[in-house]
PDB file of C-alpha atoms and ligand atoms in Angstrom:
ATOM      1  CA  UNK A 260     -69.881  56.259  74.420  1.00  0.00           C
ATOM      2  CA  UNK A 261     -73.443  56.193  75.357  1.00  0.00           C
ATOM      3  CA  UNK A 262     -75.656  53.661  77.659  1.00  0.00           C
ATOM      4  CA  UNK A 263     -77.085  50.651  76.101  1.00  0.00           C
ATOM      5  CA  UNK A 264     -80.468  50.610  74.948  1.00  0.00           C
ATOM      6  CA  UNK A 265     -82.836  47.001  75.794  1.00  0.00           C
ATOM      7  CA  UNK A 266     -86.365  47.087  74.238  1.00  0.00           C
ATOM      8  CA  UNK A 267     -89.264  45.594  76.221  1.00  0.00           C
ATOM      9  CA  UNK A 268     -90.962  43.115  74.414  1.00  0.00           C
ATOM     10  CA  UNK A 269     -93.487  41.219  76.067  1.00  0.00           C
ATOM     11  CA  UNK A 270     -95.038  38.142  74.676  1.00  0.00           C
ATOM     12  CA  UNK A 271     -97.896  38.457  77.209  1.00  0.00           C
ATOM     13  CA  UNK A 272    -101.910  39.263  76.924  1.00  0.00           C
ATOM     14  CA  UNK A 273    -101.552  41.063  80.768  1.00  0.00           C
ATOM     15  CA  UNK A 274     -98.073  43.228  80.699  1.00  0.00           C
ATOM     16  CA  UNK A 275     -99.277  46.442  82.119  1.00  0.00           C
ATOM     17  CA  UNK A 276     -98.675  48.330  79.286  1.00  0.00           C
ATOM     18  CA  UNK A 277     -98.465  46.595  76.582  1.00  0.00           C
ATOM     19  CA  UNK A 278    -100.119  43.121  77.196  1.00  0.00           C
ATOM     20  CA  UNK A 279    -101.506  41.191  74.047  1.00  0.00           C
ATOM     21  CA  UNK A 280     -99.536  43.567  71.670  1.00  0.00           C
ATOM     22  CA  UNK A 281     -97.092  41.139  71.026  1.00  0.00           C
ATOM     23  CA  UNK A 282     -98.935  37.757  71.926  1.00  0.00           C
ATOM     24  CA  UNK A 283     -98.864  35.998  69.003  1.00  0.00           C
ATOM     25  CA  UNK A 284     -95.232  34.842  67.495  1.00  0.00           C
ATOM     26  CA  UNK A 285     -95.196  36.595  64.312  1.00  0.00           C
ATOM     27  CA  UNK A 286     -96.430  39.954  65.892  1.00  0.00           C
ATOM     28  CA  UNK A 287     -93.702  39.773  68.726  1.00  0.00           C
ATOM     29  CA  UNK A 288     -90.830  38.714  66.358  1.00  0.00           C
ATOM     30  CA  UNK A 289     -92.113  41.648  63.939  1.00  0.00           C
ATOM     31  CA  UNK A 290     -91.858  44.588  66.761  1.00  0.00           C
ATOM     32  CA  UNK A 291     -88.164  42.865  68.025  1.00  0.00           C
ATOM     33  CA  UNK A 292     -86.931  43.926  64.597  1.00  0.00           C
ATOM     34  CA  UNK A 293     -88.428  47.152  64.484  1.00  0.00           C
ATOM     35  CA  UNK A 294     -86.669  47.934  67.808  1.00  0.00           C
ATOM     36  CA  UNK A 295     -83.789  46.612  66.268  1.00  0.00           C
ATOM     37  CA  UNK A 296     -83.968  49.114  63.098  1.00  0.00           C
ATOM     38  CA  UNK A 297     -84.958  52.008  65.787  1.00  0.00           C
ATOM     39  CA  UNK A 298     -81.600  51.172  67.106  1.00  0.00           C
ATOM     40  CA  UNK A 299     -82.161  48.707  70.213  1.00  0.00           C
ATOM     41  CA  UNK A 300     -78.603  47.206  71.513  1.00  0.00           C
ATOM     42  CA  UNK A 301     -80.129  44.429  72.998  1.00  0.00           C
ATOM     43  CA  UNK A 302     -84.130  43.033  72.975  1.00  0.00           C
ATOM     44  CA  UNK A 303     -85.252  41.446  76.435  1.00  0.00           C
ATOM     45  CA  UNK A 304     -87.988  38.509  75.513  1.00  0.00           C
ATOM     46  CA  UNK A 305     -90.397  37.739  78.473  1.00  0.00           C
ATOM     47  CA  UNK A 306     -93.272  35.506  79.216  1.00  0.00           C
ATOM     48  CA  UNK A 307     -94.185  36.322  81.974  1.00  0.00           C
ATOM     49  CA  UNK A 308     -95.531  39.841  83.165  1.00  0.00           C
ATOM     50  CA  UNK A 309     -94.277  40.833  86.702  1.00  0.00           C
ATOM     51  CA  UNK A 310     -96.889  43.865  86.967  1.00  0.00           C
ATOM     52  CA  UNK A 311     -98.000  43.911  90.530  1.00  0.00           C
ATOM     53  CA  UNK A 312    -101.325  41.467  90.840  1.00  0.00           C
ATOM     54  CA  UNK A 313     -99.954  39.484  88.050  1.00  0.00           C
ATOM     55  CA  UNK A 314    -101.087  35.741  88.191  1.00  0.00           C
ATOM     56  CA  UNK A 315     -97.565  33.482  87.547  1.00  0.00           C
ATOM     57  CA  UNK A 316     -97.551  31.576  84.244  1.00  0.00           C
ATOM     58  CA  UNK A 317     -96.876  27.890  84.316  1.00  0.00           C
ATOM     59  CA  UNK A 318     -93.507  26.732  83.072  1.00  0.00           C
ATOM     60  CA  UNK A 319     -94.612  24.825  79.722  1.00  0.00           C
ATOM     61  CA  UNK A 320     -96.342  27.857  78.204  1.00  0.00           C
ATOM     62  CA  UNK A 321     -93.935  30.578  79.449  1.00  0.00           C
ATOM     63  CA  UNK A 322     -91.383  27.941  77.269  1.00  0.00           C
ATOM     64  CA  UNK A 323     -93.883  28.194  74.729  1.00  0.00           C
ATOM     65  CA  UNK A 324     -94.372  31.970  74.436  1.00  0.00           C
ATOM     66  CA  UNK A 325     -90.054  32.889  74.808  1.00  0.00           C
ATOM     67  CA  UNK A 326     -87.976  30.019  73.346  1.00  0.00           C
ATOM     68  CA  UNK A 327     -88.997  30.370  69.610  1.00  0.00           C
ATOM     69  CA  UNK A 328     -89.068  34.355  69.882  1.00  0.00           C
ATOM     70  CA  UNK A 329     -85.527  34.127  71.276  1.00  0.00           C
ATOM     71  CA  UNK A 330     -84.190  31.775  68.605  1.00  0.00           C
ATOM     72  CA  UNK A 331     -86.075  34.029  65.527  1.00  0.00           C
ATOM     73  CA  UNK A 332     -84.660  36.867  67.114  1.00  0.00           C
ATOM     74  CA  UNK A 333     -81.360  35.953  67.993  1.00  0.00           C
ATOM     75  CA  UNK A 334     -79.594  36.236  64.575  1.00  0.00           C
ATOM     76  CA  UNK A 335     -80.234  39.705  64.373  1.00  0.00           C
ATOM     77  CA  UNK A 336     -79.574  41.002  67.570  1.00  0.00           C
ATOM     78  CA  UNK A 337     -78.170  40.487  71.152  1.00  0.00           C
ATOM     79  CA  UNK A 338     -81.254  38.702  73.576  1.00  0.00           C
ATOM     80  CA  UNK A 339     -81.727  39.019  76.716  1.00  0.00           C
ATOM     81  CA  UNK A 340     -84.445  36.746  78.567  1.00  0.00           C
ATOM     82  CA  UNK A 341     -86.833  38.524  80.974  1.00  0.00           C
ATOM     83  CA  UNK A 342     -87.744  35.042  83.508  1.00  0.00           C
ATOM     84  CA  UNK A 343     -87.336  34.376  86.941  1.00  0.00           C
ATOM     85  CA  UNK A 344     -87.483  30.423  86.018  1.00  0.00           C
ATOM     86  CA  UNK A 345     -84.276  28.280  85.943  1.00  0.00           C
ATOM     87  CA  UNK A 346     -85.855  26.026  82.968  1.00  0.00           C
ATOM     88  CA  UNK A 347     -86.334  28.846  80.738  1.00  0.00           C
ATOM     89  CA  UNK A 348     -83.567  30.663  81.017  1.00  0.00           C
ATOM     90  CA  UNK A 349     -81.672  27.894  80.222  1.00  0.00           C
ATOM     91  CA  UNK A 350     -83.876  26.945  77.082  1.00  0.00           C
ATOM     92  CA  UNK A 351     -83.820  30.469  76.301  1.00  0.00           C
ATOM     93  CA  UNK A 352     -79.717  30.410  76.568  1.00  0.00           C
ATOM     94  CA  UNK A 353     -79.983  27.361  74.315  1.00  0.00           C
ATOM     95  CA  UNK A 354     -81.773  29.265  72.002  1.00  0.00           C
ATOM     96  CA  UNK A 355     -79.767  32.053  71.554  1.00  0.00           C
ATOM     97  CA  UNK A 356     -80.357  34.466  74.252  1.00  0.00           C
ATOM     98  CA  UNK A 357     -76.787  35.877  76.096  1.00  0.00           C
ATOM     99  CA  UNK A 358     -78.460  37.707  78.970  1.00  0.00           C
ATOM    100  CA  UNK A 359     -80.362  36.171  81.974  1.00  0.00           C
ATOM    101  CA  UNK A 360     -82.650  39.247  82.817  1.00  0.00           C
ATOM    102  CA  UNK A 361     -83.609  37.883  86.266  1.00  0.00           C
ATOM    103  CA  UNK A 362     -85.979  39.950  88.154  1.00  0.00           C
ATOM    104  CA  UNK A 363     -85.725  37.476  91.200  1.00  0.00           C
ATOM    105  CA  UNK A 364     -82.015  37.515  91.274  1.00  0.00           C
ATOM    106  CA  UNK A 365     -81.187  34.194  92.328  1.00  0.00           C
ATOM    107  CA  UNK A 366     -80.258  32.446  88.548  1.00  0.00           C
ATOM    108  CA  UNK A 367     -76.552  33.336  88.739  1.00  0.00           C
ATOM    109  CA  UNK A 368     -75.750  29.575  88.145  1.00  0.00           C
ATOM    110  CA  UNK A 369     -77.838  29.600  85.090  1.00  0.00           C
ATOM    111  CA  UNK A 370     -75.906  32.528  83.466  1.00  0.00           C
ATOM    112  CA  UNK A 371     -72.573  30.895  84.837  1.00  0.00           C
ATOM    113  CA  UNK A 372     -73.259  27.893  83.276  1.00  0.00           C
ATOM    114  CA  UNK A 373     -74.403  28.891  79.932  1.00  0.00           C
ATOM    115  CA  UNK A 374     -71.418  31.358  79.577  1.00  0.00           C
ATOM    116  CA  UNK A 375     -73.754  34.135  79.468  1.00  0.00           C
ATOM    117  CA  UNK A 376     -74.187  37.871  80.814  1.00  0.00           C
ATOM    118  CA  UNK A 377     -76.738  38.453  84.106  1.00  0.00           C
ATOM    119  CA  UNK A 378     -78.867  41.402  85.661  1.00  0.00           C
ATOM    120  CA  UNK A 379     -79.246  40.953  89.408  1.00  0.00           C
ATOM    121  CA  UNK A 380     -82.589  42.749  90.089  1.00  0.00           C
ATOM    122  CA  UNK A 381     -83.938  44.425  93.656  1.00  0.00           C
ATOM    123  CA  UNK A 382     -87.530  43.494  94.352  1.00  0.00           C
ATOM    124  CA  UNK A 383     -89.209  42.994  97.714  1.00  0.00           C
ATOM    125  CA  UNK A 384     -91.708  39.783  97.910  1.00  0.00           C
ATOM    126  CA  UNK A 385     -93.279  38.748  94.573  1.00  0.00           C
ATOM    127  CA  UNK A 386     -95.180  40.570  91.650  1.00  0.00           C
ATOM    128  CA  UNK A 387     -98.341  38.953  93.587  1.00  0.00           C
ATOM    129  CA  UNK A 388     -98.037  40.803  96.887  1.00  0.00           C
ATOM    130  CA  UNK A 389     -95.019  43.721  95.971  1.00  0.00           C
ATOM    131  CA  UNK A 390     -97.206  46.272  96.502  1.00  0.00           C
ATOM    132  CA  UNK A 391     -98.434  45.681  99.955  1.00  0.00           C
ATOM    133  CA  UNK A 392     -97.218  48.102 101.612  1.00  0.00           C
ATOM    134  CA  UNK A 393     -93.181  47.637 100.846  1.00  0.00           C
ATOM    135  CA  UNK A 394     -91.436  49.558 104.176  1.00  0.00           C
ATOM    136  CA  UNK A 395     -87.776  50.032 103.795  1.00  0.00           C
ATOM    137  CA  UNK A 396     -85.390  51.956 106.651  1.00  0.00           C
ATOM    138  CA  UNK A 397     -82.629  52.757 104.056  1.00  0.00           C
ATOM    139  CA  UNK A 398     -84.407  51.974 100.959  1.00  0.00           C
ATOM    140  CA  UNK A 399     -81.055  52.693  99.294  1.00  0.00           C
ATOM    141  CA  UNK A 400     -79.100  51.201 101.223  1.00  0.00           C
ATOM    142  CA  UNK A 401     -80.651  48.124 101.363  1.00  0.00           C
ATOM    143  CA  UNK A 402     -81.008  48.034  97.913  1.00  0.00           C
ATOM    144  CA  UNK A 403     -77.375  48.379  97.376  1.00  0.00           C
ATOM    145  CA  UNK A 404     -76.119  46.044 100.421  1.00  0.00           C
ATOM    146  CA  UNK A 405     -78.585  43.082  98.491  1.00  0.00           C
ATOM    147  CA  UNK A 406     -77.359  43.950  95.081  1.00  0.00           C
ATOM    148  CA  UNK A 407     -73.556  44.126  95.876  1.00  0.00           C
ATOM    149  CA  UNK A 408     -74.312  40.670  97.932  1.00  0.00           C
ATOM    150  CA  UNK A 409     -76.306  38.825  94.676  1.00  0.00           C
ATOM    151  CA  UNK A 410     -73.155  39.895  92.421  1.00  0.00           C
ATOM    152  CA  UNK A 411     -70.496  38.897  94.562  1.00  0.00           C
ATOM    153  CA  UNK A 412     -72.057  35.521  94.750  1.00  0.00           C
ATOM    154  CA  UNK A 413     -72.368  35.463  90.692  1.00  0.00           C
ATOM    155  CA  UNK A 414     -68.743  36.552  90.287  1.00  0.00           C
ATOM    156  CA  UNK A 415     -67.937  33.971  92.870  1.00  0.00           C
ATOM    157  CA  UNK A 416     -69.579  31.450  90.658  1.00  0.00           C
ATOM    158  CA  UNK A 417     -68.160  32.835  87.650  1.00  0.00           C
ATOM    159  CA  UNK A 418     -70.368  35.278  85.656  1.00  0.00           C
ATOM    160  CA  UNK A 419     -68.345  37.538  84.004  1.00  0.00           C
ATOM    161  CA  UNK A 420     -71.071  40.285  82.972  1.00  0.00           C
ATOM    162  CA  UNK A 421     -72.935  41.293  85.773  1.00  0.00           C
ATOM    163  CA  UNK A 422     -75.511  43.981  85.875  1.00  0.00           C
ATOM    164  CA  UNK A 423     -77.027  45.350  88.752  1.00  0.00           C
ATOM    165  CA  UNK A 424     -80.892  47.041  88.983  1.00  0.00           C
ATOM    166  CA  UNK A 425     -82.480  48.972  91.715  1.00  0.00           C
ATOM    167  CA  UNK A 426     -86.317  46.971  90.707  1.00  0.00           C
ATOM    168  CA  UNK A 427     -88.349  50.448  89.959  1.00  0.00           C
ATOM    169  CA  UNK A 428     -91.284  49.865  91.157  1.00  0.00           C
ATOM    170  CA  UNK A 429     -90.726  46.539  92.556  1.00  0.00           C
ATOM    171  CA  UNK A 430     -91.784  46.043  95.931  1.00  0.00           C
ATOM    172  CA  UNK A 431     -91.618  50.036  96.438  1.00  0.00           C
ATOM    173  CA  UNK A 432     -93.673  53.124  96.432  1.00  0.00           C
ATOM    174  CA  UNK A 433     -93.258  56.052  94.230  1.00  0.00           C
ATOM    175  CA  UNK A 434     -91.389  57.812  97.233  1.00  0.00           C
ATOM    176  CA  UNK A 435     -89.172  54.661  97.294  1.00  0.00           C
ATOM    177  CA  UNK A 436     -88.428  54.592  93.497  1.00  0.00           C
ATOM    178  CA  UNK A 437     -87.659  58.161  92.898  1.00  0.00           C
ATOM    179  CA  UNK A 438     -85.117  58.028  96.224  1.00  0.00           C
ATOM    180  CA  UNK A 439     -83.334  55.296  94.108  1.00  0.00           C
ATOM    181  CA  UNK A 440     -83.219  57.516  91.010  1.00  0.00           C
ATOM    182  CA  UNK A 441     -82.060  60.494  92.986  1.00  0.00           C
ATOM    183  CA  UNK A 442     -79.676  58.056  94.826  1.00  0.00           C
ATOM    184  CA  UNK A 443     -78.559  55.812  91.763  1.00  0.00           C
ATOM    185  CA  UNK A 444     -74.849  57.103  92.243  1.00  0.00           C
ATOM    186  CA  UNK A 445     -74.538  55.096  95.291  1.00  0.00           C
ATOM    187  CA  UNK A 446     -75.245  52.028  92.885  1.00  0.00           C
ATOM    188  CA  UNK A 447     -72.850  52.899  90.354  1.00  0.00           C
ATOM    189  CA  UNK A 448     -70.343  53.250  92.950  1.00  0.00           C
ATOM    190  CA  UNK A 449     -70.430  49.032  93.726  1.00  0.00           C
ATOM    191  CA  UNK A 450     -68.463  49.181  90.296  1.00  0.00           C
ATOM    192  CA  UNK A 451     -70.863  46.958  88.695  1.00  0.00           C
ATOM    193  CA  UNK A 452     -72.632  47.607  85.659  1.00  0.00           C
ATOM    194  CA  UNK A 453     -76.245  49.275  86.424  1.00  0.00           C
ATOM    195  CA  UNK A 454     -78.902  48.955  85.048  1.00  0.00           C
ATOM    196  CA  UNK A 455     -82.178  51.194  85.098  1.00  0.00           C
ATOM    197  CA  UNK A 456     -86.437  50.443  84.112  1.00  0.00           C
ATOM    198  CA  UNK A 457     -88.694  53.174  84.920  1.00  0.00           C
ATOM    199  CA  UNK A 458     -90.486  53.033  81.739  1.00  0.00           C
ATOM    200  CA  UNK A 459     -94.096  53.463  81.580  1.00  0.00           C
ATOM    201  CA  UNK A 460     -94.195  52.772  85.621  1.00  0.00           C
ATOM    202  CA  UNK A 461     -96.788  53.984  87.486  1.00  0.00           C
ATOM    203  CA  UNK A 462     -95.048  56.044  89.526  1.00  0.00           C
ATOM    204  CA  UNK A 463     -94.455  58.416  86.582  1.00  0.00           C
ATOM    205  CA  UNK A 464     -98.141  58.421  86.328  1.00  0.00           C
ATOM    206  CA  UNK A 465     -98.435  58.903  90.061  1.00  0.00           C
ATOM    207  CA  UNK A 466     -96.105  62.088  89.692  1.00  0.00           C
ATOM    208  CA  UNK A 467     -98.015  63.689  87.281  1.00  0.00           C
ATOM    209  CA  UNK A 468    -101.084  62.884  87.789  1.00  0.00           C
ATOM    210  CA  UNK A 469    -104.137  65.066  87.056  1.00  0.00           C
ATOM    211  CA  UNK A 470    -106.520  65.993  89.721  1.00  0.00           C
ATOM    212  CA  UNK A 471    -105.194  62.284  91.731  1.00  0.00           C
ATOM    213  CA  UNK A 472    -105.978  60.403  88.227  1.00  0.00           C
ATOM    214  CA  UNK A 473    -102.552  58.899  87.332  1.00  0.00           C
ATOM    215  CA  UNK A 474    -101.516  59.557  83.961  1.00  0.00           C
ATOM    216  CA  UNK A 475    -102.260  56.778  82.159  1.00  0.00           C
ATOM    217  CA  UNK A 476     -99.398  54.211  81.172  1.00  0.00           C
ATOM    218  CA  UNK A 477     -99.411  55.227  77.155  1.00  0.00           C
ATOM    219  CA  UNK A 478     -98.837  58.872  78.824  1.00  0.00           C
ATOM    220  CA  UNK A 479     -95.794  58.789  80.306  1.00  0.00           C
ATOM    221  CA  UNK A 480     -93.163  58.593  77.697  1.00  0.00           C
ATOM    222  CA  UNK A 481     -92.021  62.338  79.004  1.00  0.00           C
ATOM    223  CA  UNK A 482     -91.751  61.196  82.197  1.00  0.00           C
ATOM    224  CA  UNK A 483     -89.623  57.187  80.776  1.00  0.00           C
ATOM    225  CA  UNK A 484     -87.606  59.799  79.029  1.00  0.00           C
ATOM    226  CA  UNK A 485     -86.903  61.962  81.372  1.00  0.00           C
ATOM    227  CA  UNK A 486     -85.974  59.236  84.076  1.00  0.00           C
ATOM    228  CA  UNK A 487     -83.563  57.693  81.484  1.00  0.00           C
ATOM    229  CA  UNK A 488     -81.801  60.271  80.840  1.00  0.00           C
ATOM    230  CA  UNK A 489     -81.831  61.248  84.488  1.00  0.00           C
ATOM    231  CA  UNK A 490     -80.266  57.749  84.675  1.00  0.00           C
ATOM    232  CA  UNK A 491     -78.201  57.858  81.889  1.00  0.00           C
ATOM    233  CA  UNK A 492     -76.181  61.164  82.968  1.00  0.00           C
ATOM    234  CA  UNK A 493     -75.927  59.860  86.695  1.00  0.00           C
ATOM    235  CA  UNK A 494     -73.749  56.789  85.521  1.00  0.00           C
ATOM    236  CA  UNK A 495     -76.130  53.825  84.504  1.00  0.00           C
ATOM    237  CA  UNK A 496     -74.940  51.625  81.569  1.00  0.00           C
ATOM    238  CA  UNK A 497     -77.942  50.718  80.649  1.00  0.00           C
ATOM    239  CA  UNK A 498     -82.033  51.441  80.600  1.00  0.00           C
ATOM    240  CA  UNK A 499     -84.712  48.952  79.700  1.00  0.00           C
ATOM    241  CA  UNK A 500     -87.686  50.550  77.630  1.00  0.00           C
ATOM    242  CA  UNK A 501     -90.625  50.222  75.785  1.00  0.00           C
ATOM    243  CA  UNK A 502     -89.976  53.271  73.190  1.00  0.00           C
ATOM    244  CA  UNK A 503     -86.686  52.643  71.697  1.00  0.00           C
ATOM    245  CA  UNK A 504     -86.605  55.521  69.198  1.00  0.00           C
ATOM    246  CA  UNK A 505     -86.151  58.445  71.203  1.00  0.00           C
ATOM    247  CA  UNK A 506     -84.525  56.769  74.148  1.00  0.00           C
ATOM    248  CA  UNK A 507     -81.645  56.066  71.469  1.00  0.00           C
ATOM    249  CA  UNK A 508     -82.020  59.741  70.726  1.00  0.00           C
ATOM    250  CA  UNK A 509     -81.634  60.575  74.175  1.00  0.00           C
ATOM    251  CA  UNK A 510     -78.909  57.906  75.234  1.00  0.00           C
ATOM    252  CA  UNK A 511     -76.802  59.778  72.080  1.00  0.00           C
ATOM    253  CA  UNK A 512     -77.553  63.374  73.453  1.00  0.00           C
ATOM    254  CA  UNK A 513     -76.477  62.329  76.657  1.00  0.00           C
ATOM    255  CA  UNK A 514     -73.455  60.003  75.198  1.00  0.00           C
ATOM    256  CA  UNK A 515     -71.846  63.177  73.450  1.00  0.00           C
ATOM    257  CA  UNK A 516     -72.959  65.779  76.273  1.00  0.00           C
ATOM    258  CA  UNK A 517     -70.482  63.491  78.062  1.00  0.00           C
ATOM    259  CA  UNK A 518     -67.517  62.980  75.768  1.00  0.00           C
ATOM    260  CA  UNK A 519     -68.092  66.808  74.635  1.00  0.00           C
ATOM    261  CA  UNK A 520     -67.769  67.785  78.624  1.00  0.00           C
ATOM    262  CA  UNK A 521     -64.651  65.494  78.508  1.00  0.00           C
ATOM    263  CA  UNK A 522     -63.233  67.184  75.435  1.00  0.00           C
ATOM    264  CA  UNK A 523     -63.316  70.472  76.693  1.00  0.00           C
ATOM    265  CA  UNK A 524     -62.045  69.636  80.357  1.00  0.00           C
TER     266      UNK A 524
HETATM  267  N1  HH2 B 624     -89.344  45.860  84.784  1.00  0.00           N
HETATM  268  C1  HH2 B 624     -90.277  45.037  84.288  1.00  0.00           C
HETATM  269  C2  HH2 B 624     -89.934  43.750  83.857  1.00  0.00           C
HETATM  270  N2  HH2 B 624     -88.650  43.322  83.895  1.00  0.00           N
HETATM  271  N3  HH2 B 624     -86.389  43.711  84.418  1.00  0.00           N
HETATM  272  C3  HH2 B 624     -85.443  44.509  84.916  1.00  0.00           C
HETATM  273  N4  HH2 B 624     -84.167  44.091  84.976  1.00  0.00           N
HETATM  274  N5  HH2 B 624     -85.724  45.776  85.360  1.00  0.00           N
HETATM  275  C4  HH2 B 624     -86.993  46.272  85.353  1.00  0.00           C
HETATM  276  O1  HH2 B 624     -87.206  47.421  85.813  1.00  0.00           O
HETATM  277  C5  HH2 B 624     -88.042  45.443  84.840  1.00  0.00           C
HETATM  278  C6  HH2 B 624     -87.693  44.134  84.374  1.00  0.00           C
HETATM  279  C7  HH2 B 624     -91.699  45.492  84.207  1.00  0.00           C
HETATM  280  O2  HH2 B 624     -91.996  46.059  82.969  1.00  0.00           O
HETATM  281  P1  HH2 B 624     -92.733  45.326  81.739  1.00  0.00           P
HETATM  282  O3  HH2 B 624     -91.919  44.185  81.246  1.00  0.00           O
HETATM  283  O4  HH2 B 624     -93.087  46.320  80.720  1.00  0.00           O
HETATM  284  O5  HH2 B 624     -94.115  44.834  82.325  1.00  0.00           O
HETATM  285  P2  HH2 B 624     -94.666  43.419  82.724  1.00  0.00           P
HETATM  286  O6  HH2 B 624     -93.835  42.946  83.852  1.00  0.00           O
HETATM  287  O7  HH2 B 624     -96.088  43.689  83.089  1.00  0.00           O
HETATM  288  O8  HH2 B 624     -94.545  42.504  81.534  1.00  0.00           O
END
């Protein structure tokens, strides 16, 4: 079987990488169905980019921007809700969506509630100040101690899909990200579901930069791919990404490099 597959789609004009693509309703509710026919499992609707510096977006028009996406796109295919706002990932619930995608962690009770699935993210401070120099002693082990601690508390309340995600690139440097990657097994150990988004991050532009230019974000898909599948073989259930196509490629490579390794042990 291979990993899950959530397309990115931003109804934004300042994601980092794809802001204003998808502002308007038609054009986002367009590009969810394309992901869908490139073979997305799930699409993740947000209103709100989280790219470090980002400016937060008032409640009524983050409502605005998700809840009619979410119920247009919905039929068709599992939603998830990219928010870190109570109010919308309940309308968004309402509306269709099955997956609180909660970068700040804390909206358990809103997934419990609704009956619906929830991915406990890592990130250190807010989008606003993340970057600031983020210091960590263990970054993977606090990372994992915080994650294991959000789920138990969801379970406790009585989620019964809970994912958990290291935050690439949330509140960390590009030393701190690819430790997680490298580390990710100690993740997958907790026994929850994990979760992985390194695509288009700047730390894959940071790695291969050219003369100390980072690659630019519509540059890196070598480097979203490669961390995916880097993910994907080292036990996460699931990546989030911007190019569906050849993720799902990869995620099936991987999928029967796995079950082919199985039928031959
Ligand atoms: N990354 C982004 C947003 N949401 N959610 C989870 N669970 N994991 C992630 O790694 C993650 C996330 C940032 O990417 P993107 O949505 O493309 O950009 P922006 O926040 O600028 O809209």
């Amino acid at each position: 079987m291979r990993a899950l597959v959530m397309g990115v789609l931003n109804v934004t004009p300042d994601s980092f990488s794809d802001g204003g693509r998808y502002f308007s309703h038609d054009a986002a509710v367009a590009h969810g169905l394309e992901m869908v026919a490139e073979g997305a499992d799930i699409v993740d609707v947000g209103g709100e980019s989280s790219r470090p510096g980002a400016e937060p977006v008032a409640e009524p028009e983050e409502l605005r921007r998700v809840v009619p996406v979410v119920e247009a796109l919905s039929p068709h295919v599992r939603v998830s809700v990219d928010t870190a706002k109570a109010s919308v990932a309940e309308a968004a619930v309402g509306a269709g969506a099955t997956l609180v995608n909660d970068i700040s962690a804390s909206l358990y009770e809103v997934a419990a509630a609704g009956g619906v699935g929830w991915v406990a993210m890592h990130m250190r401070g807010t989008p606003r100040t993340m970057q600031h120099d983020p210091q960590y002693n263990d970054v993977v082990g606090e990372v994992v101690t915080f994650l294991e601690e959000r789920a138990d508390r969801a379970v406790a309340a009585g989620v019964t899909e809970v994912w958990v995600d290291p935050g690439i690139g949330f509140g960390k440097r590009a030393e701190h990200s690819v430790t997680l990657l490298r580390h990710l097994g100690r993740l997958v150990a907790s026994g929850h579901p994990v979760m992985v988004g390194t695509s288009r991050k700047s730390f894959l532009g940071r790695l291969t930069d050219r003369e100390d230019v980072p690659l630019p974000a519509d540059e890196r898909l070598a480097g979203s791919l490669a961390t995916a599948v880097w993910a994907m073989a080292n036990g996460a259930g699931m990546v989030r990404v911007h190019d569906v196509a050849p993720t799902v490629h990869a995620a099936m490579i991987v999928g029967d490099a796995g079950a082919a390794g199985r039928d031959a042990a």
